[in-house]
Coordinates of N, CA and C in Angstrom, one line a residue:
M116 N -15.2 -37.0 -1.1 CA -14.7 -36.4 -1.5 C -14.8 -36.4 -2.5
M117 N -15.5 -35.6 -3.5 CA -14.8 -35.1 -5.1 C -13.6 -35.3 -4.1
K118 N -12.2 -35.4 -6.1 CA -11.1 -35.0 -6.1 C -11.2 -33.9 -7.4
L119 N -11.3 -32.9 -7.5 CA -10.8 -31.8 -8.3 C -9.4 -32.3 -9.1
V120 N -8.5 -31.6 -8.5 CA -7.6 -32.7 -9.3 C -6.8 -33.3 -9.3
E121 N -6.5 -34.1 -9.5 CA -5.7 -35.8 -9.6 C -4.2 -35.4 -10.4
F122 N -2.9 -35.7 -9.7 CA -2.0 -35.9 -11.0 C -2.0 -37.4 -10.7
E123 N -0.9 -37.9 -11.2 CA -1.2 -39.5 -11.0 C 0.1 -39.9 -12.3
G124 N 1.4 -39.9 -11.5 CA 2.7 -40.4 -12.2 C 3.4 -39.4 -12.8
V125 N 3.5 -37.7 -12.6 CA 3.2 -36.3 -13.3 C 4.5 -36.4 -13.6
S126 N 5.7 -35.9 -15.4 CA 6.7 -35.6 -15.4 C 6.2 -34.3 -16.4
K127 N 7.5 -33.4 -16.3 CA 7.3 -32.9 -17.2 C 8.8 -32.5 -17.7
S128 N 9.8 -32.1 -18.3 CA 10.2 -31.9 -18.9 C 11.1 -30.2 -19.5
F129 N 11.9 -30.2 -20.2 CA 12.2 -28.5 -21.0 C 13.2 -28.4 -21.6
C130 N 13.5 -28.7 -22.9 CA 14.5 -28.8 -23.8 C 15.0 -26.7 -24.1
N131 N 16.8 -26.9 -24.2 CA 16.9 -26.1 -24.1 C 18.8 -25.8 -25.3
T132 N 19.1 -25.0 -25.8 CA 20.0 -25.3 -27.1 C 20.5 -26.6 -26.4
K133 N 20.6 -26.9 -25.4 CA 22.1 -28.3 -25.1 C 21.5 -28.9 -24.3
E134 N 20.7 -28.8 -23.6 CA 20.5 -30.1 -23.3 C 18.8 -30.6 -22.9
E135 N 18.5 -31.3 -22.0 CA 16.9 -31.5 -22.3 C 17.1 -31.9 -20.4
I136 N 16.2 -30.4 -20.3 CA 15.4 -30.2 -18.6 C 14.6 -31.2 -17.4
E137 N 15.0 -31.7 -16.7 CA 14.0 -32.9 -16.2 C 13.4 -32.1 -14.3
V138 N 12.2 -31.8 -15.0 CA 11.6 -30.6 -14.1 C 10.6 -31.2 -13.0
L139 N 9.9 -31.8 -13.2 CA 9.2 -32.7 -12.9 C 8.8 -34.5 -12.7
K140 N 9.3 -34.8 -11.5 CA 9.5 -36.8 -11.9 C 8.6 -37.0 -10.6
N141 N 7.5 -37.8 -11.9 CA 6.5 -39.0 -10.8 C 6.0 -38.7 -9.7
L142 N 5.1 -37.1 -10.2 CA 3.8 -36.8 -9.1 C 3.1 -36.6 -8.8
N143 N 2.4 -37.7 -7.7 CA 1.2 -37.9 -7.2 C 0.5 -37.6 -6.1
F144 N -0.8 -36.5 -6.3 CA -1.0 -36.1 -5.0 C -3.1 -35.7 -5.9
D145 N -3.8 -35.3 -4.9 CA -4.5 -35.2 -5.2 C -5.4 -33.1 -4.2
L146 N -6.0 -32.6 -4.9 CA -7.2 -31.4 -4.2 C -7.8 -32.5 -4.1
K147 N -9.0 -32.6 -2.9 CA -10.5 -32.5 -2.0 C -11.0 -31.7 -2.9
G148 N -12.6 -31.2 -2.8 CA -13.2 -29.8 -2.7 C -13.0 -29.5 -1.6
N149 N -12.7 -27.5 -1.4 CA -13.2 -26.9 -0.4 C -11.6 -27.5 0.9
E150 N -10.8 -28.3 0.5 CA -9.3 -28.2 0.7 C -8.3 -27.0 0.1
K151 N -7.7 -26.7 1.5 CA -6.7 -26.1 1.1 C -4.9 -26.4 1.5
I152 N -4.1 -26.6 -0.1 CA -3.2 -26.9 0.1 C -1.8 -26.2 -0.2
A153 N -0.7 -26.8 0.0 CA 0.5 -26.0 -0.1 C 1.4 -26.2 -0.6
I154 N 2.0 -26.2 -2.1 CA 3.2 -27.0 -1.8 C 5.1 -26.2 -1.4
V155 N 5.7 -27.0 -0.5 CA 6.9 -25.6 -0.8 C 7.8 -27.1 -1.6
G156 N 9.2 -25.9 -2.2 CA 10.1 -26.7 -2.1 C 12.0 -26.1 -2.5
P157 N 12.3 -26.0 -2.7 CA 13.8 -24.8 -3.4 C 13.5 -24.0 -4.3
S158 N 13.8 -23.1 -4.3 CA 13.7 -21.9 -5.6 C 14.1 -23.0 -6.6
G159 N 13.2 -23.2 -7.6 CA 14.3 -23.7 -9.3 C 13.6 -25.1 -9.5
C160 N 13.2 -25.3 -8.3 CA 12.4 -26.7 -8.3 C 11.1 -27.2 -9.4
G161 N 10.1 -25.9 -9.6 CA 9.4 -26.6 -10.5 C 7.6 -26.3 -9.6
K162 N 7.7 -25.7 -8.8 CA 6.3 -25.0 -7.9 C 5.7 -25.0 -9.3
S163 N 5.8 -23.2 -9.6 CA 5.5 -22.9 -10.1 C 4.8 -23.8 -11.8
T164 N 5.4 -23.9 -12.6 CA 5.3 -25.3 -13.8 C 3.9 -26.5 -13.1
L165 N 3.6 -26.8 -12.0 CA 2.9 -27.6 -11.3 C 2.2 -26.9 -11.9
L166 N 1.9 -25.7 -11.2 CA 0.8 -24.9 -11.0 C 0.5 -24.7 -12.2
N167 N 1.2 -24.5 -14.0 CA 1.3 -24.2 -15.4 C 0.3 -25.6 -15.9
I168 N 0.9 -26.4 -15.0 CA -0.2 -27.8 -15.6 C -1.5 -27.7 -15.0
I169 N -2.2 -27.7 -14.5 CA -3.4 -27.4 -13.6 C -3.7 -26.8 -14.6
S170 N -3.1 -25.5 -14.7 CA -4.7 -24.5 -15.1 C -4.4 -24.4 -16.8
G171 N -3.4 -25.8 -17.6 CA -3.5 -25.6 -18.4 C -2.7 -24.9 -19.9
L172 N -2.1 -23.9 -19.5 CA -0.8 -23.3 -19.7 C 0.7 -24.1 -20.4
L173 N 0.7 -25.0 -19.1 CA 1.7 -26.0 -19.9 C 1.2 -28.2 -20.2
K174 N 1.6 -28.4 -20.7 CA 1.2 -29.8 -20.7 C 2.4 -31.3 -20.5
E175 N 1.4 -31.3 -19.4 CA 2.5 -33.0 -18.6 C 3.2 -33.6 -19.5
D176 N 4.6 -34.0 -19.8 CA 5.2 -35.2 -20.8 C 4.2 -36.0 -20.3
E177 N 4.2 -37.1 -19.6 CA 4.1 -38.8 -18.4 C 3.4 -38.3 -18.0
G178 N 2.4 -39.3 -17.7 CA 1.2 -39.2 -16.6 C 0.0 -38.9 -17.0
K179 N -0.9 -38.5 -15.8 CA -2.0 -38.7 -16.3 C -2.8 -37.2 -15.1
V180 N -3.2 -35.8 -15.3 CA -3.9 -35.0 -15.4 C -5.5 -35.0 -15.1
V181 N -5.9 -35.3 -14.1 CA -7.3 -34.5 -14.5 C -7.7 -33.8 -13.1
I182 N -9.0 -32.6 -14.1 CA -9.0 -31.9 -13.7 C -10.9 -31.4 -12.9
K183 N -12.0 -31.3 -12.9 CA -12.7 -30.9 -12.2 C -13.5 -29.4 -12.0
G184 N -13.2 -29.1 -12.7 CA -14.0 -27.6 -12.2 C -13.2 -26.7 -13.7
N185 N -14.0 -25.3 -13.5 CA -12.7 -24.2 -13.9 C -11.9 -24.1 -12.6
V186 N -10.9 -23.5 -13.0 CA -9.7 -22.6 -12.6 C -9.2 -21.7 -12.7
G187 N -8.6 -21.0 -11.7 CA -8.3 -19.2 -11.2 C -7.3 -19.3 -10.6
Y188 N -6.4 -18.4 -11.8 CA -4.4 -18.2 -11.6 C -5.0 -16.8 -10.9
M189 N -4.1 -16.7 -10.0 CA -3.4 -15.5 -9.0 C -2.6 -15.4 -8.8
F190 N -1.8 -14.4 -9.3 CA -0.2 -15.0 -9.9 C 0.6 -14.1 -9.0
Q191 N 1.7 -14.2 -8.3 CA 2.7 -13.5 -7.9 C 2.8 -12.1 -8.1
T192 N 2.8 -11.0 -8.7 CA 2.4 -9.3 -8.5 C 0.7 -9.8 -9.1
D193 N 0.1 -8.6 -9.1 CA -1.1 -8.2 -8.4 C -2.1 -7.7 -9.9
N194 N -1.5 -7.7 -11.0 CA -1.3 -7.6 -12.3 C -2.6 -6.6 -12.2
L195 N -3.2 -5.1 -12.0 CA -3.4 -4.3 -11.6 C -3.5 -3.4 -13.1
F196 N -4.3 -3.4 -14.1 CA -3.9 -1.9 -15.6 C -4.3 -1.4 -14.4
E197 N -2.8 0.1 -13.6 CA -3.0 1.5 -13.3 C -3.9 2.3 -14.0
W198 N -4.5 2.1 -14.7 CA -5.1 3.3 -16.0 C -6.8 2.0 -15.8
R199 N -7.1 1.8 -14.9 CA -8.6 1.4 -14.9 C -8.8 1.0 -13.6
S200 N -10.2 1.6 -12.8 CA -10.0 1.8 -11.8 C -10.1 0.3 -10.9
V201 N -10.4 0.2 -9.4 CA -10.6 -1.4 -8.9 C -11.6 -1.8 -9.2
Y202 N -13.2 -1.0 -9.4 CA -13.3 -1.7 -10.7 C -13.3 -2.4 -11.7
K203 N -13.5 -1.7 -12.6 CA -13.0 -1.7 -14.1 C -11.9 -2.8 -14.0
N204 N -11.0 -2.5 -13.3 CA -9.8 -4.3 -12.5 C -10.3 -5.2 -12.9
I205 N -11.7 -5.2 -12.0 CA -12.0 -6.3 -11.2 C -13.1 -6.8 -12.0
V206 N -13.5 -6.3 -13.4 CA -14.5 -6.3 -14.2 C -14.0 -6.9 -15.6
L207 N -12.6 -7.2 -15.9 CA -11.7 -7.5 -16.1 C -11.7 -8.7 -16.8
G208 N -12.0 -9.7 -16.7 CA -11.6 -11.4 -16.6 C -13.7 -11.8 -17.7
L209 N -14.1 -10.4 -17.0 CA -15.9 -10.5 -17.5 C -15.6 -10.3 -19.1
E210 N -15.3 -8.6 -19.1 CA -15.1 -8.4 -20.7 C -14.3 -9.0 -21.3
I211 N -13.0 -10.0 -22.0 CA -12.7 -11.0 -21.2 C -12.9 -12.0 -22.3
K212 N -14.5 -12.8 -20.9 CA -14.9 -13.9 -21.5 C -16.1 -12.9 -22.3
K213 N -16.4 -12.1 -21.7 CA -17.4 -11.3 -23.0 C -18.5 -12.1 -23.0
K214 N -18.7 -11.5 -20.8 CA -20.0 -12.3 -20.1 C -20.8 -11.0 -20.5
N215 N -21.7 -10.5 -20.1 CA -22.4 -9.3 -19.7 C -22.8 -8.6 -17.8
I216 N -22.1 -8.0 -17.9 CA -21.2 -7.2 -16.6 C -22.3 -6.9 -15.5
E217 N -23.4 -7.1 -16.0 CA -24.7 -6.2 -15.5 C -25.2 -7.7 -14.3
D218 N -25.5 -8.7 -15.2 CA -25.1 -9.8 -14.4 C -25.0 -9.9 -13.4
Y219 N -23.5 -9.4 -13.0 CA -22.3 -9.3 -11.9 C -22.6 -8.3 -10.9
K220 N -23.5 -7.7 -11.3 CA -23.3 -6.1 -10.5 C -23.7 -6.1 -9.6
E221 N -24.8 -7.0 -9.0 CA -24.5 -6.9 -7.7 C -23.7 -8.3 -7.3
Q222 N -23.5 -8.5 -7.3 CA -22.2 -9.9 -6.5 C -21.5 -8.6 -6.3
I223 N -21.0 -7.9 -7.4 CA -19.9 -7.2 -7.6 C -19.6 -6.1 -6.1
E224 N -20.4 -5.8 -5.9 CA -21.0 -4.8 -5.2 C -20.6 -5.8 -3.6
Q225 N -21.6 -7.0 -3.5 CA -21.6 -7.6 -2.2 C -19.7 -8.0 -2.2
L226 N -18.9 -8.5 -3.1 CA -17.8 -8.8 -2.6 C -17.1 -6.8 -1.9
L227 N -17.2 -6.2 -2.7 CA -16.6 -5.1 -2.3 C -16.9 -4.9 -1.4
K228 N -18.3 -4.8 -0.5 CA -18.3 -4.3 0.4 C -18.4 -5.6 2.0
K229 N -18.0 -6.5 1.1 CA -18.1 -7.7 2.5 C -16.6 -7.1 2.7
Y230 N -15.6 -7.3 2.0 CA -14.3 -7.4 2.1 C -13.6 -5.6 2.2
D231 N -14.5 -4.9 2.3 CA -13.9 -3.0 3.2 C -13.2 -2.6 2.0
L232 N -13.8 -2.7 0.6 CA -13.4 -1.9 -1.0 C -14.4 -1.1 -1.9
W233 N -15.6 -1.1 -0.7 CA -16.5 -1.0 -1.6 C -15.9 0.9 -1.7
E234 N -15.8 1.6 -0.9 CA -15.4 3.2 -0.5 C -14.4 3.3 -1.7
F235 N -13.8 2.5 -2.0 CA -12.6 2.0 -3.4 C -13.2 1.6 -4.3
K236 N -14.1 1.3 -4.7 CA -14.4 0.9 -6.3 C -13.8 2.4 -7.4
D237 N -13.8 3.6 -7.6 CA -13.5 4.4 -8.6 C -12.1 5.4 -7.9
K238 N -11.6 3.9 -6.5 CA -9.8 4.6 -6.5 C -9.0 3.9 -7.7
Y239 N -7.6 4.0 -7.6 CA -7.0 3.3 -8.9 C -6.1 2.8 -8.0
P240 N -5.8 0.9 -8.5 CA -4.1 1.1 -8.5 C -3.5 1.5 -7.3
S241 N -2.9 2.3 -7.9 CA -2.0 3.7 -7.1 C -2.0 4.2 -5.5
E242 N -3.9 4.6 -6.1 CA -3.9 4.9 -4.5 C -4.9 3.8 -2.9
L243 N -4.3 2.2 -3.7 CA -4.2 1.2 -2.5 C -3.6 0.8 -1.8
S244 N -3.1 -0.2 -0.8 CA -1.9 0.2 0.3 C -2.1 -1.8 -1.1
G245 N -1.0 -2.4 0.1 CA -0.5 -3.6 -1.3 C -1.7 -4.9 -0.4
G246 N -2.0 -4.9 0.4 CA -2.6 -5.4 0.5 C -4.6 -5.5 -0.4
M247 N -4.9 -4.0 -0.5 CA -5.6 -3.6 -0.5 C -5.3 -3.7 -2.2
R248 N -4.5 -4.4 -3.1 CA -4.4 -4.4 -4.6 C -5.0 -6.0 -4.5
Q249 N -4.1 -7.0 -3.5 CA -4.1 -8.6 -3.6 C -4.9 -8.5 -3.6
R250 N -6.7 -7.7 -2.5 CA -8.2 -8.3 -2.1 C -8.2 -7.6 -3.6
V251 N -8.7 -6.6 -3.8 CA -9.3 -6.7 -5.4 C -8.5 -8.3 -6.6
A252 N -7.1 -8.2 -7.1 CA -7.0 -9.0 -7.7 C -7.8 -10.8 -7.5
L253 N -8.2 -10.5 -6.2 CA -8.4 -12.3 -5.8 C -9.8 -12.2 -5.7
I254 N -10.5 -11.3 -5.8 CA -12.1 -10.9 -6.0 C -12.5 -10.9 -7.3
R255 N -11.8 -9.8 -8.0 CA -11.5 -10.3 -9.9 C -11.4 -11.6 -10.5
T256 N -10.4 -12.7 -9.6 CA -10.5 -13.9 -9.8 C -12.0 -14.6 -9.1
L257 N -12.3 -14.7 -8.5 CA -13.2 -15.1 -7.5 C -14.5 -15.3 -8.8
I258 N -14.5 -14.0 -9.2 CA -15.9 -13.1 -9.9 C -16.3 -14.1 -11.2
L259 N -14.8 -15.1 -11.1 CA -15.3 -15.8 -12.0 C -16.0 -17.2 -11.8
D260 N -15.4 -17.6 -10.6 CA -16.3 -18.1 -10.0 C -15.6 -20.0 -10.6
P261 N -14.3 -19.5 -9.8 CA -13.3 -20.9 -10.0 C -13.7 -21.6 -9.2
D262 N -13.8 -22.9 -8.8 CA -14.0 -23.9 -7.9 C -12.7 -24.4 -7.8
I263 N -11.2 -23.7 -8.3 CA -10.2 -24.8 -8.2 C -9.7 -22.9 -7.9
L264 N -9.2 -22.7 -7.2 CA -8.5 -21.4 -6.8 C -6.5 -21.6 -6.8
L265 N -5.2 -21.1 -8.5 CA -4.0 -21.3 -7.7 C -3.8 -20.2 -7.7
L266 N -3.0 -19.9 -6.7 CA -2.0 -19.3 -5.8 C -0.6 -19.2 -5.7
D267 N 0.2 -18.8 -7.3 CA 1.5 -19.0 -6.9 C 2.0 -17.4 -5.8
E268 N 2.4 -17.2 -5.2 CA 3.5 -16.8 -4.1 C 2.3 -15.2 -4.3
P269 N 1.7 -15.6 -3.7 CA 0.8 -14.0 -3.8 C 1.0 -13.1 -3.0
F270 N 2.1 -13.8 -1.7 CA 2.0 -12.7 -0.9 C 3.4 -12.3 -0.4
S271 N 4.5 -12.6 -1.5 CA 5.3 -12.4 -1.8 C 6.1 -10.4 -1.9
A272 N 5.7 -10.1 -2.3 CA 5.5 -8.5 -2.9 C 5.3 -7.8 -1.5
L273 N 4.3 -8.5 -0.3 CA 4.2 -7.5 1.1 C 5.7 -7.7 1.9
D274 N 5.3 -6.2 3.1 CA 6.7 -6.3 3.8 C 5.8 -7.7 5.0
A275 N 6.4 -8.0 6.3 CA 6.3 -9.1 7.0 C 4.8 -9.2 7.9
Q276 N 4.3 -7.3 7.9 CA 3.4 -7.5 8.7 C 2.2 -7.5 8.1
T277 N 1.8 -6.0 6.5 CA 1.2 -6.7 6.0 C 0.7 -8.0 5.6
K278 N 2.6 -9.2 5.2 CA 2.3 -10.2 4.2 C 1.1 -11.4 5.5
I279 N 1.2 -11.2 7.2 CA 0.4 -12.1 7.5 C -1.1 -12.1 7.3
L280 N -1.8 -10.5 7.7 CA -2.8 -9.4 7.9 C -3.6 -10.4 6.5
V281 N -2.5 -9.0 5.9 CA -2.9 -10.2 4.2 C -3.3 -11.5 4.0
N282 N -2.7 -12.8 4.3 CA -2.6 -14.1 4.3 C -4.8 -14.4 5.4
D283 N -4.1 -13.9 5.9 CA -5.8 -13.7 7.4 C -6.9 -13.4 6.0
D284 N -6.9 -12.5 5.7 CA -7.7 -11.9 4.6 C -8.2 -13.2 3.3
I285 N -7.4 -12.7 3.2 CA -7.5 -13.7 2.1 C -7.9 -15.5 2.1
Y286 N -7.2 -16.4 3.4 CA -8.4 -17.4 3.9 C -9.2 -17.1 4.1
K287 N -9.7 -16.1 5.1 CA -11.4 -16.0 4.8 C -12.1 -16.1 4.1
I288 N -11.4 -15.2 2.2 CA -12.5 -14.7 1.6 C -13.1 -16.0 0.5
V289 N -11.7 -17.3 1.1 CA -11.9 -18.5 0.2 C -12.3 -19.4 1.1
D290 N -12.2 -19.3 2.2 CA -12.8 -19.9 3.4 C -14.3 -19.9 2.6
D291 N -15.4 -18.2 2.8 CA -16.2 -18.2 2.7 C -17.1 -18.9 1.2
S292 N -16.4 -18.5 0.5 CA -16.1 -18.8 -0.9 C -16.7 -20.7 -1.1
K293 N -15.9 -21.7 -0.6 CA -15.8 -22.9 -0.3 C -15.1 -22.9 -2.0
K294 N -13.4 -22.9 -1.8 CA -12.6 -22.7 -2.5 C -12.3 -23.6 -2.5
S295 N -12.1 -24.6 -3.0 CA -10.1 -25.3 -3.1 C -9.1 -24.6 -3.8
V296 N -7.9 -24.4 -2.7 CA -6.5 -24.1 -2.8 C -5.9 -24.8 -3.7
I297 N -4.5 -24.3 -4.4 CA -3.3 -24.9 -4.4 C -2.1 -23.2 -4.5
M298 N -1.4 -24.0 -3.4 CA -1.2 -22.4 -3.5 C 0.6 -23.0 -2.6
V299 N 1.2 -22.0 -4.1 CA 3.2 -22.5 -3.8 C 3.2 -21.3 -3.1
T300 N 4.3 -21.6 -2.3 CA 5.2 -20.8 -1.5 C 6.2 -21.0 -0.5
H301 N 7.1 -19.3 -0.3 CA 8.5 -20.1 -0.4 C 8.7 -20.3 1.0
D302 N 7.3 -19.8 1.8 CA 7.9 -19.6 3.4 C 6.5 -20.8 4.1
I303 N 7.7 -21.6 5.0 CA 6.7 -22.4 5.5 C 5.5 -22.6 6.6
A304 N 6.3 -21.1 7.3 CA 5.0 -20.9 8.4 C 3.8 -20.7 7.2
E305 N 3.5 -20.3 6.2 CA 2.3 -20.0 5.6 C 1.4 -20.7 5.3
A306 N 3.2 -21.6 4.8 CA 1.4 -22.6 4.1 C 1.0 -23.9 5.3
I307 N 2.1 -24.0 6.6 CA 1.7 -24.1 8.2 C 0.0 -23.6 8.3
A308 N 0.8 -22.4 7.7 CA -0.4 -21.8 8.6 C -2.3 -21.3 7.5
F309 N -2.0 -21.6 6.4 CA -2.4 -21.5 5.5 C -3.6 -23.0 5.7
S310 N -2.9 -24.4 5.4 CA -3.5 -25.2 4.2 C -3.6 -26.4 5.3
N311 N -4.7 -27.5 5.0 CA -4.3 -28.0 4.7 C -4.1 -29.4 5.1
R312 N -3.2 -29.5 4.4 CA -1.6 -30.2 4.1 C -1.1 -29.3 2.7
V313 N 0.4 -29.6 3.6 CA 1.6 -29.5 2.6 C 2.1 -30.6 2.5
I314 N 2.3 -30.2 0.6 CA 3.2 -30.9 -0.3 C 4.9 -30.6 -0.3
V315 N 5.7 -30.8 0.2 CA 7.5 -31.2 0.9 C 7.8 -31.6 -1.0
L316 N 8.0 -30.3 -2.1 CA 8.8 -31.3 -3.0 C 10.8 -31.3 -2.4
S317 N 10.7 -32.1 -3.7 CA 12.7 -32.2 -3.5 C 13.8 -31.3 -4.3
K318 N 15.1 -30.8 -4.8 CA 15.6 -30.2 -5.9 C 14.8 -30.9 -6.4
R319 N 15.0 -30.0 -8.4 CA 15.2 -30.7 -8.6 C 15.8 -31.5 -9.7
P320 N 15.2 -32.6 -10.3 CA 13.0 -32.8 -10.8 C 12.9 -33.2 -9.7
A321 N 11.7 -32.1 -9.8 CA 11.0 -32.1 -8.2 C 10.1 -33.9 -8.0
T322 N 10.3 -33.8 -6.7 CA 9.8 -35.9 -5.8 C 9.3 -34.9 -5.8
I323 N 8.1 -35.6 -4.9 CA 7.5 -35.8 -3.5 C 7.9 -37.1 -2.2
K324 N 8.9 -35.1 -1.4 CA 9.4 -36.0 0.1 C 8.3 -36.8 0.5
K325 N 7.6 -35.4 1.2 CA 6.1 -36.2 1.5 C 5.3 -35.2 1.5
I326 N 4.3 -35.5 2.2 CA 3.2 -34.7 2.9 C 2.5 -34.0 3.7
Y327 N 1.9 -33.1 4.7 CA 2.1 -33.4 5.6 C 0.8 -33.1 5.4
N328 N -0.1 -33.1 6.8 CA -1.4 -33.6 7.1 C -1.5 -32.2 8.1
I329 N -2.2 -31.1 8.2 CA -1.8 -30.5 9.2 C -3.3 -30.1 9.7
D330 N -3.1 -30.4 11.4 CA -4.2 -30.8 12.2 C -3.9 -29.8 13.6
F331 N -5.1 -28.6 13.6 CA -4.3 -28.3 14.5 C -6.2 -28.9 15.8
Q332 N -5.8 -29.2 16.6 CA -6.8 -30.6 17.3 C -8.1 -28.9 18.1
E333 N -7.3 -28.3 18.8 CA -8.3 -27.4 20.3 C -7.9 -26.4 19.1
L334 N -7.7 -26.2 17.8 CA -8.2 -24.7 16.8 C -9.5 -24.9 16.7
K335 N -10.5 -23.4 16.8 CA -12.0 -24.0 16.3 C -11.8 -22.5 15.6
N336 N -12.6 -22.2 14.0 CA -12.9 -21.0 13.3 C -12.1 -20.6 13.3
R337 N -11.3 -21.7 12.5 CA -9.8 -21.2 11.9 C -9.1 -20.0 11.3
T338 N -7.6 -19.8 11.5 CA -7.5 -18.6 10.8 C -5.8 -18.5 10.4
P339 N -5.4 -18.6 9.6 CA -3.8 -18.6 9.5 C -3.5 -17.7 11.2
L340 N -3.7 -16.7 10.7 CA -3.0 -15.7 12.6 C -3.3 -17.0 13.7
K341 N -4.6 -16.9 14.1 CA -4.8 -18.5 15.0 C -3.1 -19.4 15.4
A342 N -3.5 -20.1 13.7 CA -2.8 -21.4 13.1 C -1.2 -21.4 13.9
R343 N -0.9 -19.7 14.1 CA 0.5 -19.5 14.2 C 0.6 -19.8 15.8
S344 N -0.4 -19.9 16.4 CA -0.1 -19.3 18.2 C -0.7 -21.0 18.4
Q345 N -0.9 -21.6 17.8 CA -1.0 -23.9 18.3 C 0.0 -24.2 18.8
K346 N 0.1 -24.8 19.8 CA 1.1 -25.7 20.4 C 1.3 -26.7 19.1
E347 N 1.4 -26.9 17.7 CA 1.5 -28.0 17.2 C 2.1 -27.7 16.1
F348 N 2.4 -26.2 15.4 CA 2.3 -25.5 14.7 C 4.4 -25.3 14.5
K349 N 4.8 -26.0 15.6 CA 6.4 -24.8 15.5 C 7.2 -27.0 15.4
G350 N 6.5 -27.9 15.6 CA 6.3 -29.1 15.3 C 6.5 -29.0 13.5
Y351 N 5.5 -29.2 12.7 CA 5.1 -28.6 11.6 C 6.0 -28.5 11.1
F352 N 6.9 -27.3 11.3 CA 7.7 -26.1 10.7 C 8.8 -27.2 11.0
D353 N 9.2 -27.2 11.8 CA 10.6 -27.8 12.3 C 10.7 -29.4 11.1
A354 N 10.0 -30.0 10.8 CA 9.5 -31.3 10.4 C 10.2 -30.7 8.7
I355 N 9.0 -30.2 8.4 CA 9.2 -29.7 7.1 C 10.9 -28.3 6.8
W356 N 11.5 -28.3 7.5 CA 12.6 -27.3 7.6 C 13.4 -28.4 7.2
R357 N 13.9 -29.5 8.6 CA 14.3 -30.7 7.8 C 14.2 -30.8 6.8
D358 N 12.9 -31.5 6.4 CA 13.3 -32.4 4.8 C 12.9 -31.0 3.6
L359 N 13.2 -29.7 3.4 CA 13.6 -29.1 2.7 C 15.8 -29.0 2.4
N360 N 15.9 -29.4 3.8 CA 17.8 -28.8 3.9 C 18.1 -29.6 3.9
E361 N 17.6 -31.3 3.9 CA 18.1 -32.7 3.5 C 18.9 -32.3 2.0
S362 N 20.2 -33.2 2.0 CA 20.5 -33.8 0.3 C 19.8 -34.0 -0.2

């Protein structure tokens, strides 16, 4: 299967007034078509820096990064504009890229109906639940048809129950649309439930401690909620927990 992202010996440092801080060190991994990868690691280890390199917001200092396809980036907060309706928020990216919105009208309508937002298209973000806001933000990203979707702690602002339900919603949306995903999260259970592979980073400077292939052998029609009840789930959780807590 084609590799959409390749990191080969990638390192990144930042300089402040006193010193140079090495953030990423010699990272090697790839993302294949229609694959979902989760990245976990200690706070401040450079997970968001990694996503910023993939998106082109930052440039690696050493190594090689190969990106094949368009990249969509969904940040920790939904970044919806409160003075714009749901529909107007969704078309924002199209406006910025000077696309003809009429060409996307049917597609937007299909997505809104498919993900239970059609009746809210003229509502404002303040009238939506946290989960609905995240779905709007995701549709806004997907309407630009990215090949690679970057999710930076997309569920961190939600309460525990809503977080699990929205995780399921987002999984179904990206799975239906055959998108390849790299998700950064602090939540080990979320990473295992959502992804095909989990990459565990060390403390800064971040190196790759281990990559887990997540395989639930008896699970059909996978969703994150179903994955949490599988017999293999606890084994993956305990192993990744140990990795993160080793010095």
